[in-house]
GROMACS .gro file of C-alpha atoms in nm:
model
  510
    1UNK     CA    1   0.000   0.000   0.000
    2UNK     CA    2   0.127   0.345  -0.097
    3UNK     CA    3   0.220   0.590   0.178
    4UNK     CA    4  -0.007   0.894   0.215
    5UNK     CA    5   0.025   1.114  -0.092
    6UNK     CA    6   0.094   1.488  -0.078
    7UNK     CA    7  -0.219   1.596  -0.270
    8UNK     CA    8  -0.528   1.463  -0.449
    9UNK     CA    9  -0.689   1.547  -0.782
   10UNK     CA   10  -1.049   1.466  -0.880
   11UNK     CA   11  -1.167   1.499  -1.241
   12UNK     CA   12  -0.950   1.330  -1.500
   13UNK     CA   13  -1.051   1.477  -1.834
   14UNK     CA   14  -0.761   1.613  -2.044
   15UNK     CA   15  -0.677   1.909  -1.813
   16UNK     CA   16  -0.705   1.702  -1.494
   17UNK     CA   17  -0.488   1.418  -1.627
   18UNK     CA   18  -0.218   1.655  -1.746
   19UNK     CA   19  -0.210   1.859  -1.427
   20UNK     CA   20  -0.188   1.540  -1.217
   21UNK     CA   21   0.112   1.419  -1.423
   22UNK     CA   22   0.275   1.763  -1.396
   23UNK     CA   23   0.240   1.759  -1.015
   24UNK     CA   24   0.380   1.404  -0.995
   25UNK     CA   25   0.669   1.489  -1.226
   26UNK     CA   26   0.768   1.775  -0.994
   27UNK     CA   27   0.817   1.522  -0.713
   28UNK     CA   28   0.482   1.533  -0.532
   29UNK     CA   29   0.307   1.192  -0.497
   30UNK     CA   30  -0.057   1.239  -0.600
   31UNK     CA   31  -0.383   1.046  -0.557
   32UNK     CA   32  -0.630   1.064  -0.845
   33UNK     CA   33  -1.002   0.992  -0.864
   34UNK     CA   34  -1.274   1.011  -1.129
   35UNK     CA   35  -1.636   0.905  -1.126
   36UNK     CA   36  -1.574   0.712  -1.451
   37UNK     CA   37  -1.315   0.462  -1.326
   38UNK     CA   38  -1.163   0.393  -1.669
   39UNK     CA   39  -1.018   0.747  -1.659
   40UNK     CA   40  -0.838   0.660  -1.334
   41UNK     CA   41  -0.675   0.355  -1.490
   42UNK     CA   42  -0.586   0.550  -1.801
   43UNK     CA   43  -0.411   0.820  -1.592
   44UNK     CA   44  -0.215   0.567  -1.388
   45UNK     CA   45  -0.107   0.394  -1.710
   46UNK     CA   46   0.008   0.724  -1.859
   47UNK     CA   47   0.207   0.795  -1.541
   48UNK     CA   48   0.392   0.463  -1.584
   49UNK     CA   49   0.467   0.532  -1.949
   50UNK     CA   50   0.587   0.888  -1.883
   51UNK     CA   51   0.856   0.788  -1.635
   52UNK     CA   52   0.697   0.584  -1.353
   53UNK     CA   53   0.554   0.900  -1.199
   54UNK     CA   54   0.410   0.873  -0.842
   55UNK     CA   55   0.040   0.874  -0.941
   56UNK     CA   56  -0.196   0.652  -0.737
   57UNK     CA   57  -0.544   0.578  -0.867
   58UNK     CA   58  -0.861   0.521  -0.661
   59UNK     CA   59  -1.202   0.403  -0.777
   60UNK     CA   60  -1.404   0.515  -0.475
   61UNK     CA   61  -1.411   0.858  -0.306
   62UNK     CA   62  -1.354   0.736   0.051
   63UNK     CA   63  -1.028   0.550  -0.015
   64UNK     CA   64  -0.919   0.840  -0.239
   65UNK     CA   65  -0.968   1.099   0.037
   66UNK     CA   66  -0.810   0.875   0.303
   67UNK     CA   67  -0.497   0.821   0.091
   68UNK     CA   68  -0.394   1.188   0.118
   69UNK     CA   69  -0.179   1.320   0.404
   70UNK     CA   70  -0.342   1.559   0.651
   71UNK     CA   71  -0.438   1.837   0.626
   72UNK     CA   72  -0.572   1.705   0.297
   73UNK     CA   73  -0.566   1.915  -0.019
   74UNK     CA   74  -0.779   1.811  -0.319
   75UNK     CA   75  -0.789   1.986  -0.656
   76UNK     CA   76  -1.111   1.945  -0.857
   77UNK     CA   77  -1.104   1.983  -1.234
   78UNK     CA   78  -1.466   1.920  -1.329
   79UNK     CA   79  -1.719   2.110  -1.538
   80UNK     CA   80  -1.837   2.437  -1.380
   81UNK     CA   81  -2.178   2.463  -1.213
   82UNK     CA   82  -2.374   2.168  -1.070
   83UNK     CA   83  -2.095   1.906  -1.128
   84UNK     CA   84  -1.870   2.108  -0.890
   85UNK     CA   85  -2.135   2.105  -0.617
   86UNK     CA   86  -2.184   1.729  -0.670
   87UNK     CA   87  -1.810   1.660  -0.644
   88UNK     CA   88  -1.779   1.875  -0.330
   89UNK     CA   89  -2.068   1.683  -0.173
   90UNK     CA   90  -1.910   1.346  -0.261
   91UNK     CA   91  -1.560   1.430  -0.136
   92UNK     CA   92  -1.639   1.646   0.168
   93UNK     CA   93  -1.836   1.359   0.325
   94UNK     CA   94  -1.496   1.201   0.406
   95UNK     CA   95  -1.296   1.517   0.475
   96UNK     CA   96  -1.208   1.659   0.817
   97UNK     CA   97  -1.173   2.003   0.970
   98UNK     CA   98  -0.874   2.192   0.824
   99UNK     CA   99  -0.881   2.000   0.493
  100UNK     CA  100  -0.891   2.201   0.172
  101UNK     CA  101  -1.072   2.184  -0.165
  102UNK     CA  102  -0.945   2.373  -0.470
  103UNK     CA  103  -1.167   2.430  -0.774
  104UNK     CA  104  -0.942   2.457  -1.081
  105UNK     CA  105  -1.225   2.502  -1.334
  106UNK     CA  106  -1.359   2.810  -1.515
  107UNK     CA  107  -1.617   2.887  -1.247
  108UNK     CA  108  -1.835   3.196  -1.202
  109UNK     CA  109  -1.668   3.387  -0.916
  110UNK     CA  110  -1.986   3.424  -0.707
  111UNK     CA  111  -2.028   3.044  -0.701
  112UNK     CA  112  -1.677   3.020  -0.554
  113UNK     CA  113  -1.765   3.275  -0.286
  114UNK     CA  114  -2.084   3.086  -0.199
  115UNK     CA  115  -1.892   2.758  -0.170
  116UNK     CA  116  -1.612   2.913   0.034
  117UNK     CA  117  -1.869   3.035   0.287
  118UNK     CA  118  -2.043   2.695   0.299
  119UNK     CA  119  -1.708   2.513   0.343
  120UNK     CA  120  -1.600   2.755   0.615
  121UNK     CA  121  -1.911   2.666   0.818
  122UNK     CA  122  -1.795   2.303   0.806
  123UNK     CA  123  -1.435   2.389   0.900
  124UNK     CA  124  -1.301   2.328   0.548
  125UNK     CA  125  -1.085   2.567   0.345
  126UNK     CA  126  -1.164   2.658  -0.016
  127UNK     CA  127  -0.977   2.809  -0.312
  128UNK     CA  128  -1.099   2.902  -0.658
  129UNK     CA  129  -0.798   2.872  -0.889
  130UNK     CA  130  -0.787   2.983  -1.250
  131UNK     CA  131  -0.573   2.748  -1.461
  132UNK     CA  132  -0.465   2.873  -1.803
  133UNK     CA  133  -0.258   2.716  -2.076
  134UNK     CA  134  -0.477   2.442  -2.215
  135UNK     CA  135  -0.363   2.079  -2.206
  136UNK     CA  136  -0.001   2.165  -2.290
  137UNK     CA  137   0.016   2.422  -2.011
  138UNK     CA  138  -0.145   2.187  -1.759
  139UNK     CA  139   0.114   1.919  -1.840
  140UNK     CA  140   0.430   2.130  -1.859
  141UNK     CA  141   0.356   2.452  -1.669
  142UNK     CA  142   0.033   2.657  -1.660
  143UNK     CA  143  -0.036   3.007  -1.534
  144UNK     CA  144  -0.216   2.966  -1.200
  145UNK     CA  145  -0.451   3.219  -1.039
  146UNK     CA  146  -0.552   3.101  -0.688
  147UNK     CA  147  -0.795   3.313  -0.487
  148UNK     CA  148  -0.985   3.255  -0.165
  149UNK     CA  149  -0.847   3.127   0.164
  150UNK     CA  150  -0.487   3.250   0.211
  151UNK     CA  151  -0.435   2.972   0.465
  152UNK     CA  152  -0.527   2.719   0.197
  153UNK     CA  153  -0.286   2.884  -0.047
  154UNK     CA  154   0.000   2.845   0.204
  155UNK     CA  155  -0.078   2.470   0.223
  156UNK     CA  156   0.010   2.421  -0.141
  157UNK     CA  157   0.229   2.717  -0.225
  158UNK     CA  158   0.536   2.490  -0.256
  159UNK     CA  159   0.354   2.268  -0.510
  160UNK     CA  160   0.215   2.557  -0.716
  161UNK     CA  161   0.553   2.733  -0.737
  162UNK     CA  162   0.705   2.422  -0.898
  163UNK     CA  163   0.409   2.320  -1.114
  164UNK     CA  164   0.350   2.666  -1.268
  165UNK     CA  165   0.525   2.784  -1.586
  166UNK     CA  166   0.873   2.921  -1.512
  167UNK     CA  167   0.980   3.244  -1.685
  168UNK     CA  168   1.349   3.345  -1.665
  169UNK     CA  169   1.404   3.677  -1.477
  170UNK     CA  170   1.037   3.674  -1.378
  171UNK     CA  171   0.977   3.357  -1.177
  172UNK     CA  172   0.692   3.107  -1.151
  173UNK     CA  173   0.364   3.213  -1.315
  174UNK     CA  174   0.159   3.194  -0.997
  175UNK     CA  175   0.075   3.434  -0.717
  176UNK     CA  176  -0.190   3.454  -0.446
  177UNK     CA  177  -0.450   3.668  -0.626
  178UNK     CA  178  -0.668   3.777  -0.336
  179UNK     CA  179  -0.976   3.697  -0.130
  180UNK     CA  180  -1.307   3.543  -0.228
  181UNK     CA  181  -1.365   3.470  -0.595
  182UNK     CA  182  -1.082   3.694  -0.718
  183UNK     CA  183  -0.888   3.404  -0.872
  184UNK     CA  184  -1.187   3.301  -1.086
  185UNK     CA  185  -1.266   3.662  -1.174
  186UNK     CA  186  -0.910   3.731  -1.293
  187UNK     CA  187  -0.912   3.409  -1.500
  188UNK     CA  188  -1.247   3.514  -1.651
  189UNK     CA  189  -1.107   3.853  -1.761
  190UNK     CA  190  -0.793   3.679  -1.887
  191UNK     CA  191  -1.026   3.479  -2.114
  192UNK     CA  192  -1.206   3.798  -2.221
  193UNK     CA  193  -0.871   3.951  -2.322
  194UNK     CA  194  -0.798   3.623  -2.503
  195UNK     CA  195  -1.124   3.665  -2.701
  196UNK     CA  196  -1.011   4.015  -2.804
  197UNK     CA  197  -0.662   3.897  -2.897
  198UNK     CA  198  -0.792   3.612  -3.114
  199UNK     CA  199  -1.044   3.838  -3.290
  200UNK     CA  200  -0.781   4.102  -3.369
  201UNK     CA  201  -0.547   3.836  -3.513
  202UNK     CA  202  -0.834   3.697  -3.723
  203UNK     CA  203  -0.904   4.046  -3.859
  204UNK     CA  204  -0.535   4.098  -3.944
  205UNK     CA  205  -0.550   3.766  -4.134
  206UNK     CA  206  -0.871   3.867  -4.314
  207UNK     CA  207  -0.730   4.201  -4.435
  208UNK     CA  208  -0.402   4.043  -4.550
  209UNK     CA  209  -0.583   3.757  -4.727
  210UNK     CA  210  -0.888   3.937  -4.868
  211UNK     CA  211  -0.737   4.276  -4.958
  212UNK     CA  212  -0.364   4.195  -4.982
  213UNK     CA  213  -0.431   3.857  -5.151
  214UNK     CA  214  -0.159   3.685  -4.944
  215UNK     CA  215  -0.133   3.307  -4.984
  216UNK     CA  216  -0.119   3.072  -4.684
  217UNK     CA  217   0.256   3.031  -4.741
  218UNK     CA  218   0.300   3.410  -4.728
  219UNK     CA  219   0.075   3.438  -4.423
  220UNK     CA  220   0.281   3.174  -4.243
  221UNK     CA  221   0.597   3.372  -4.322
  222UNK     CA  222   0.444   3.704  -4.209
  223UNK     CA  223   0.317   3.569  -3.876
  224UNK     CA  224   0.646   3.386  -3.810
  225UNK     CA  225   0.827   3.717  -3.873
  226UNK     CA  226   0.586   3.905  -3.643
  227UNK     CA  227   0.656   3.646  -3.374
  228UNK     CA  228   1.018   3.758  -3.368
  229UNK     CA  229   0.929   4.117  -3.278
  230UNK     CA  230   0.693   4.318  -3.057
  231UNK     CA  231   0.402   4.080  -3.128
  232UNK     CA  232   0.594   3.774  -3.003
  233UNK     CA  233   0.328   3.563  -2.833
  234UNK     CA  234   0.174   3.218  -2.808
  235UNK     CA  235  -0.126   3.314  -3.025
  236UNK     CA  236   0.088   3.463  -3.305
  237UNK     CA  237   0.316   3.158  -3.292
  238UNK     CA  238   0.032   2.906  -3.325
  239UNK     CA  239  -0.130   3.117  -3.599
  240UNK     CA  240   0.189   3.089  -3.806
  241UNK     CA  241   0.183   2.711  -3.748
  242UNK     CA  242  -0.184   2.684  -3.856
  243UNK     CA  243  -0.114   2.843  -4.197
  244UNK     CA  244   0.147   2.576  -4.269
  245UNK     CA  245  -0.071   2.269  -4.207
  246UNK     CA  246  -0.179   2.099  -4.530
  247UNK     CA  247  -0.516   1.926  -4.560
  248UNK     CA  248  -0.485   1.551  -4.502
  249UNK     CA  249  -0.827   1.488  -4.662
  250UNK     CA  250  -0.781   1.680  -4.985
  251UNK     CA  251  -0.595   1.951  -5.172
  252UNK     CA  252  -0.466   2.275  -5.021
  253UNK     CA  253  -0.441   2.390  -4.662
  254UNK     CA  254  -0.651   2.280  -4.366
  255UNK     CA  255  -0.730   2.632  -4.241
  256UNK     CA  256  -0.936   2.695  -4.558
  257UNK     CA  257  -1.153   2.388  -4.488
  258UNK     CA  258  -1.235   2.481  -4.126
  259UNK     CA  259  -1.598   2.596  -4.086
  260UNK     CA  260  -1.618   2.969  -4.004
  261UNK     CA  261  -1.833   2.922  -3.695
  262UNK     CA  262  -1.673   2.995  -3.356
  263UNK     CA  263  -1.761   2.809  -3.037
  264UNK     CA  264  -1.741   2.948  -2.683
  265UNK     CA  265  -1.762   2.831  -2.322
  266UNK     CA  266  -1.910   3.146  -2.164
  267UNK     CA  267  -1.620   3.331  -1.996
  268UNK     CA  268  -1.615   3.595  -2.273
  269UNK     CA  269  -1.986   3.658  -2.223
  270UNK     CA  270  -1.938   3.688  -1.846
  271UNK     CA  271  -1.655   3.938  -1.902
  272UNK     CA  272  -1.878   4.162  -2.117
  273UNK     CA  273  -2.165   4.133  -1.868
  274UNK     CA  274  -1.933   4.235  -1.584
  275UNK     CA  275  -1.801   4.529  -1.787
  276UNK     CA  276  -2.162   4.650  -1.827
  277UNK     CA  277  -2.235   4.593  -1.456
  278UNK     CA  278  -1.928   4.795  -1.355
  279UNK     CA  279  -1.974   5.066  -1.623
  280UNK     CA  280  -1.632   4.989  -1.771
  281UNK     CA  281  -1.595   5.037  -2.147
  282UNK     CA  282  -1.471   4.715  -2.309
  283UNK     CA  283  -1.561   4.761  -2.677
  284UNK     CA  284  -1.283   4.541  -2.818
  285UNK     CA  285  -1.382   4.246  -2.601
  286UNK     CA  286  -1.752   4.312  -2.678
  287UNK     CA  287  -1.677   4.323  -3.052
  288UNK     CA  288  -1.500   3.988  -3.029
  289UNK     CA  289  -1.804   3.835  -2.857
  290UNK     CA  290  -2.045   3.984  -3.114
  291UNK     CA  291  -1.823   3.844  -3.391
  292UNK     CA  292  -1.860   3.496  -3.242
  293UNK     CA  293  -2.238   3.539  -3.229
  294UNK     CA  294  -2.244   3.651  -3.594
  295UNK     CA  295  -2.018   3.363  -3.697
  296UNK     CA  296  -2.279   3.128  -3.554
  297UNK     CA  297  -2.535   3.252  -3.810
  298UNK     CA  298  -2.363   3.062  -4.092
  299UNK     CA  299  -2.680   2.964  -4.281
  300UNK     CA  300  -2.822   3.319  -4.255
  301UNK     CA  301  -2.493   3.467  -4.375
  302UNK     CA  302  -2.488   3.237  -4.679
  303UNK     CA  303  -2.836   3.361  -4.778
  304UNK     CA  304  -2.749   3.726  -4.701
  305UNK     CA  305  -2.437   3.696  -4.920
  306UNK     CA  306  -2.656   3.592  -5.216
  307UNK     CA  307  -2.906   3.877  -5.163
  308UNK     CA  308  -2.644   4.150  -5.136
  309UNK     CA  309  -2.431   4.011  -5.416
  310UNK     CA  310  -2.737   4.016  -5.643
  311UNK     CA  311  -2.812   4.369  -5.519
  312UNK     CA  312  -2.474   4.487  -5.640
  313UNK     CA  313  -2.303   4.557  -5.303
  314UNK     CA  314  -1.980   4.392  -5.416
  315UNK     CA  315  -1.985   4.583  -5.747
  316UNK     CA  316  -1.991   4.911  -5.553
  317UNK     CA  317  -1.676   4.819  -5.359
  318UNK     CA  318  -1.348   4.924  -5.511
  319UNK     CA  319  -1.088   4.653  -5.560
  320UNK     CA  320  -0.812   4.827  -5.370
  321UNK     CA  321  -0.468   4.822  -5.526
  322UNK     CA  322  -0.222   4.783  -5.240
  323UNK     CA  323   0.150   4.774  -5.185
  324UNK     CA  324   0.178   4.431  -5.020
  325UNK     CA  325   0.488   4.512  -4.815
  326UNK     CA  326   0.338   4.840  -4.689
  327UNK     CA  327   0.007   4.668  -4.607
  328UNK     CA  328   0.182   4.398  -4.402
  329UNK     CA  329   0.364   4.665  -4.200
  330UNK     CA  330   0.046   4.872  -4.153
  331UNK     CA  331  -0.151   4.568  -4.035
  332UNK     CA  332   0.124   4.479  -3.788
  333UNK     CA  333   0.107   4.828  -3.638
  334UNK     CA  334  -0.274   4.828  -3.632
  335UNK     CA  335  -0.276   4.491  -3.458
  336UNK     CA  336  -0.032   4.608  -3.192
  337UNK     CA  337  -0.219   4.936  -3.124
  338UNK     CA  338  -0.555   4.754  -3.107
  339UNK     CA  339  -0.405   4.500  -2.870
  340UNK     CA  340  -0.298   4.777  -2.627
  341UNK     CA  341  -0.663   4.891  -2.613
  342UNK     CA  342  -0.791   4.537  -2.551
  343UNK     CA  343  -0.554   4.480  -2.258
  344UNK     CA  344  -0.625   4.828  -2.120
  345UNK     CA  345  -0.998   4.742  -2.111
  346UNK     CA  346  -0.933   4.410  -1.935
  347UNK     CA  347  -0.705   4.567  -1.675
  348UNK     CA  348  -0.956   4.847  -1.607
  349UNK     CA  349  -1.227   4.587  -1.553
  350UNK     CA  350  -1.013   4.395  -1.303
  351UNK     CA  351  -0.929   4.716  -1.117
  352UNK     CA  352  -1.296   4.824  -1.101
  353UNK     CA  353  -1.397   4.486  -0.952
  354UNK     CA  354  -1.104   4.494  -0.710
  355UNK     CA  355  -1.218   4.834  -0.581
  356UNK     CA  356  -1.582   4.720  -0.554
  357UNK     CA  357  -1.492   4.403  -0.362
  358UNK     CA  358  -1.191   4.536  -0.167
  359UNK     CA  359  -0.963   4.268  -0.317
  360UNK     CA  360  -0.658   4.496  -0.354
  361UNK     CA  361  -0.544   4.321  -0.673
  362UNK     CA  362  -0.197   4.402  -0.808
  363UNK     CA  363  -0.229   4.457  -1.184
  364UNK     CA  364   0.146   4.445  -1.248
  365UNK     CA  365   0.169   4.109  -1.073
  366UNK     CA  366  -0.115   3.973  -1.287
  367UNK     CA  367   0.073   4.079  -1.600
  368UNK     CA  368   0.379   3.896  -1.463
  369UNK     CA  369   0.202   3.563  -1.407
  370UNK     CA  370   0.049   3.580  -1.756
  371UNK     CA  371   0.395   3.600  -1.917
  372UNK     CA  372   0.422   3.220  -1.929
  373UNK     CA  373   0.199   2.914  -1.941
  374UNK     CA  374  -0.124   3.088  -2.038
  375UNK     CA  375  -0.291   3.143  -2.375
  376UNK     CA  376  -0.231   3.521  -2.380
  377UNK     CA  377   0.135   3.487  -2.287
  378UNK     CA  378   0.334   3.745  -2.478
  379UNK     CA  379   0.646   3.960  -2.458
  380UNK     CA  380   0.398   4.249  -2.453
  381UNK     CA  381   0.298   4.159  -2.095
  382UNK     CA  382   0.642   4.258  -1.973
  383UNK     CA  383   0.568   4.610  -2.097
  384UNK     CA  384   0.238   4.608  -1.907
  385UNK     CA  385   0.409   4.496  -1.586
  386UNK     CA  386   0.665   4.776  -1.620
  387UNK     CA  387   0.385   5.029  -1.683
  388UNK     CA  388   0.221   4.936  -1.350
  389UNK     CA  389   0.563   4.924  -1.179
  390UNK     CA  390   0.614   5.285  -1.291
  391UNK     CA  391   0.270   5.384  -1.165
  392UNK     CA  392   0.056   5.138  -0.968
  393UNK     CA  393  -0.237   5.384  -0.987
  394UNK     CA  394  -0.216   5.418  -1.366
  395UNK     CA  395  -0.568   5.517  -1.481
  396UNK     CA  396  -0.532   5.353  -1.823
  397UNK     CA  397  -0.253   5.177  -2.012
  398UNK     CA  398  -0.308   5.421  -2.300
  399UNK     CA  399  -0.160   5.708  -2.098
  400UNK     CA  400   0.150   5.524  -1.980
  401UNK     CA  401   0.442   5.721  -2.137
  402UNK     CA  402   0.573   5.415  -2.327
  403UNK     CA  403   0.238   5.294  -2.458
  404UNK     CA  404   0.111   5.643  -2.547
  405UNK     CA  405   0.428   5.699  -2.754
  406UNK     CA  406   0.376   5.367  -2.934
  407UNK     CA  407   0.012   5.441  -3.012
  408UNK     CA  408   0.099   5.789  -3.147
  409UNK     CA  409   0.362   5.630  -3.373
  410UNK     CA  410   0.115   5.369  -3.500
  411UNK     CA  411  -0.210   5.562  -3.528
  412UNK     CA  412  -0.165   5.661  -3.897
  413UNK     CA  413  -0.111   5.296  -4.002
  414UNK     CA  414  -0.402   5.189  -3.778
  415UNK     CA  415  -0.639   5.438  -3.946
  416UNK     CA  416  -0.520   5.334  -4.292
  417UNK     CA  417  -0.597   4.967  -4.220
  418UNK     CA  418  -0.946   5.037  -4.079
  419UNK     CA  419  -1.033   5.271  -4.373
  420UNK     CA  420  -0.897   5.021  -4.626
  421UNK     CA  421  -1.104   4.741  -4.468
  422UNK     CA  422  -1.424   4.953  -4.467
  423UNK     CA  423  -1.377   5.057  -4.831
  424UNK     CA  424  -1.315   4.693  -4.924
  425UNK     CA  425  -1.624   4.567  -4.741
  426UNK     CA  426  -1.416   4.369  -4.490
  427UNK     CA  427  -1.542   4.387  -4.130
  428UNK     CA  428  -1.279   4.467  -3.868
  429UNK     CA  429  -1.500   4.511  -3.558
  430UNK     CA  430  -1.215   4.458  -3.309
  431UNK     CA  431  -0.971   4.699  -3.471
  432UNK     CA  432  -1.249   4.954  -3.537
  433UNK     CA  433  -1.374   4.929  -3.176
  434UNK     CA  434  -1.019   4.969  -3.045
  435UNK     CA  435  -0.966   5.276  -3.262
  436UNK     CA  436  -1.300   5.426  -3.152
  437UNK     CA  437  -1.203   5.358  -2.787
  438UNK     CA  438  -0.872   5.539  -2.838
  439UNK     CA  439  -1.037   5.830  -3.021
  440UNK     CA  440  -1.304   5.868  -2.751
  441UNK     CA  441  -1.054   5.842  -2.466
  442UNK     CA  442  -0.814   6.101  -2.610
  443UNK     CA  443  -1.082   6.368  -2.681
  444UNK     CA  444  -1.132   6.641  -2.425
  445UNK     CA  445  -1.492   6.693  -2.532
  446UNK     CA  446  -1.736   6.429  -2.663
  447UNK     CA  447  -2.089   6.474  -2.805
  448UNK     CA  448  -2.223   6.338  -2.473
  449UNK     CA  449  -2.345   6.692  -2.400
  450UNK     CA  450  -2.615   6.642  -2.664
  451UNK     CA  451  -2.714   6.300  -2.524
  452UNK     CA  452  -2.741   6.454  -2.177
  453UNK     CA  453  -2.956   6.738  -2.315
  454UNK     CA  454  -3.182   6.482  -2.484
  455UNK     CA  455  -3.215   6.289  -2.155
  456UNK     CA  456  -3.311   6.606  -1.973
  457UNK     CA  457  -3.558   6.702  -2.249
  458UNK     CA  458  -3.763   6.378  -2.241
  459UNK     CA  459  -3.700   6.255  -1.887
  460UNK     CA  460  -3.599   6.555  -1.672
  461UNK     CA  461  -3.280   6.369  -1.581
  462UNK     CA  462  -3.095   6.702  -1.520
  463UNK     CA  463  -2.749   6.794  -1.644
  464UNK     CA  464  -2.434   6.965  -1.522
  465UNK     CA  465  -2.276   7.269  -1.686
  466UNK     CA  466  -1.914   7.330  -1.783
  467UNK     CA  467  -1.919   7.683  -1.636
  468UNK     CA  468  -2.138   7.670  -1.322
  469UNK     CA  469  -2.143   7.395  -1.052
  470UNK     CA  470  -2.462   7.207  -0.963
  471UNK     CA  471  -2.741   7.015  -1.138
  472UNK     CA  472  -2.980   7.185  -1.377
  473UNK     CA  473  -3.308   7.109  -1.549
  474UNK     CA  474  -3.443   7.304  -1.845
  475UNK     CA  475  -3.797   7.294  -1.984
  476UNK     CA  476  -3.659   7.242  -2.334
  477UNK     CA  477  -3.999   7.163  -2.487
  478UNK     CA  478  -4.164   7.481  -2.357
  479UNK     CA  479  -3.876   7.702  -2.474
  480UNK     CA  480  -3.869   7.525  -2.812
  481UNK     CA  481  -4.243   7.586  -2.862
  482UNK     CA  482  -4.206   7.952  -2.773
  483UNK     CA  483  -3.920   7.994  -3.018
  484UNK     CA  484  -4.134   7.839  -3.296
  485UNK     CA  485  -4.425   8.088  -3.247
  486UNK     CA  486  -4.290   8.386  -3.444
  487UNK     CA  487  -4.213   8.148  -3.730
  488UNK     CA  488  -4.571   8.011  -3.725
  489UNK     CA  489  -4.709   8.364  -3.722
  490UNK     CA  490  -4.482   8.474  -4.007
  491UNK     CA  491  -4.579   8.176  -4.228
  492UNK     CA  492  -4.948   8.221  -4.149
  493UNK     CA  493  -4.942   8.593  -4.220
  494UNK     CA  494  -4.791   8.542  -4.565
  495UNK     CA  495  -5.041   8.270  -4.658
  496UNK     CA  496  -5.363   8.421  -4.516
  497UNK     CA  497  -5.532   8.747  -4.605
  498UNK     CA  498  -5.645   8.958  -4.310
  499UNK     CA  499  -5.973   8.828  -4.185
  500UNK     CA  500  -6.138   8.591  -3.931
  501UNK     CA  501  -5.903   8.294  -4.001
  502UNK     CA  502  -5.590   8.499  -3.934
  503UNK     CA  503  -5.740   8.651  -3.618
  504UNK     CA  504  -5.828   8.296  -3.497
  505UNK     CA  505  -5.469   8.174  -3.558
  506UNK     CA  506  -5.322   8.470  -3.371
  507UNK     CA  507  -5.561   8.415  -3.082
  508UNK     CA  508  -5.480   8.040  -3.057
  509UNK     CA  509  -5.103   8.090  -3.077
  510UNK     CA  510  -5.084   8.323  -2.789
   0.00000   0.00000   0.00000
């Protein structure tokens, strides 16, 4: 019989299996459990094949829980929602005071806070831990975002520091995020930023392919080149790889055979909902979500394409003659500038929630732990960390001296790309939304004065003035009617001869 293991893991789908093997490989004996027992055997077999790793499988929850040294720590990697509550119920029946449960799934942060409270009443500790990096990250080093009980974090800090992705000169990609559901919330916004990043890259591809007429071979070369510069990142790297994969079921490249219909798990939608709740502008992330919704309307889009093609929409679009080399450089700059806006929106959302909940989140530290392991890992994050190191109270990344300089240098190229796309009938909602965000943020005066006047006109919502303090309400309708009277009288007097009708009009108008 195996000695007590250091930690347990329940839920052995791809992420759970890989994280368990990662933990074992770092020298921590681990117990594993899954409701479907074949997954347990499969994981144990993999552990043998991958170097006789200390992974011990259990087919029933009681022996699984009892195999772990006290105070017990169990990571769950099961589907968010009801399955988490079921797993907690199953495992906690055999757990004792001081033991700890960690939810490593993409859970809604309020569910984590509810469970932490319920566990606390039973003397158990609880953590909600964002895990990013997909199956590769889980196996070889993810970015980890634990939030909740600090005491629970200290239990497993030594494990997390070794299991997380390691970045030279920066350290392990894990930190204690904060109280309550902060770990899940930060992971959720990370995913929202990821939505924005992926959409912006897709738009760059669309412009280069549709307007610049670049082949897949050229696209592969361009993205590989971009990955050696300021855009160096996991998503740019894998995009270059995708363009090079030939179709194994026919002619040409696989990317051209993939259905243009994007799936989603819900974290992007939650991010946009939270942005609305907190009154934080996140147009790039919203545009990426809307683009996924529109992509889902494949059958409708096919029919719409026929209608508008027959109606001559495509004939009215100019076939833009472009300098390919110049276009590639412009798109690179537009992508980078748009990306700054997307991350600025995500960071502002995290800060707003941190203030609301009193979490005291460190934005620079979040940028640091995203530098490795996770899907949005990029050299760019180092710049973000330095921006918050320079000023921890930075209102917006756009006004950091370094980033503002970069945006100023790139804005002409950015505008050229968006205008070119519009004139070519190519939608670039992410880049356009980013540009609109920048243009709104940099303007001292917006047309919001008119909107506020409209609100006061129809709803007496009041307004403030630029020259006098206080709130004001104007009877716009009454004043407008009065100002129309001389005009009515003038028109009437030119159309009607003196007589009873004119006298009646004068009498009624005043």
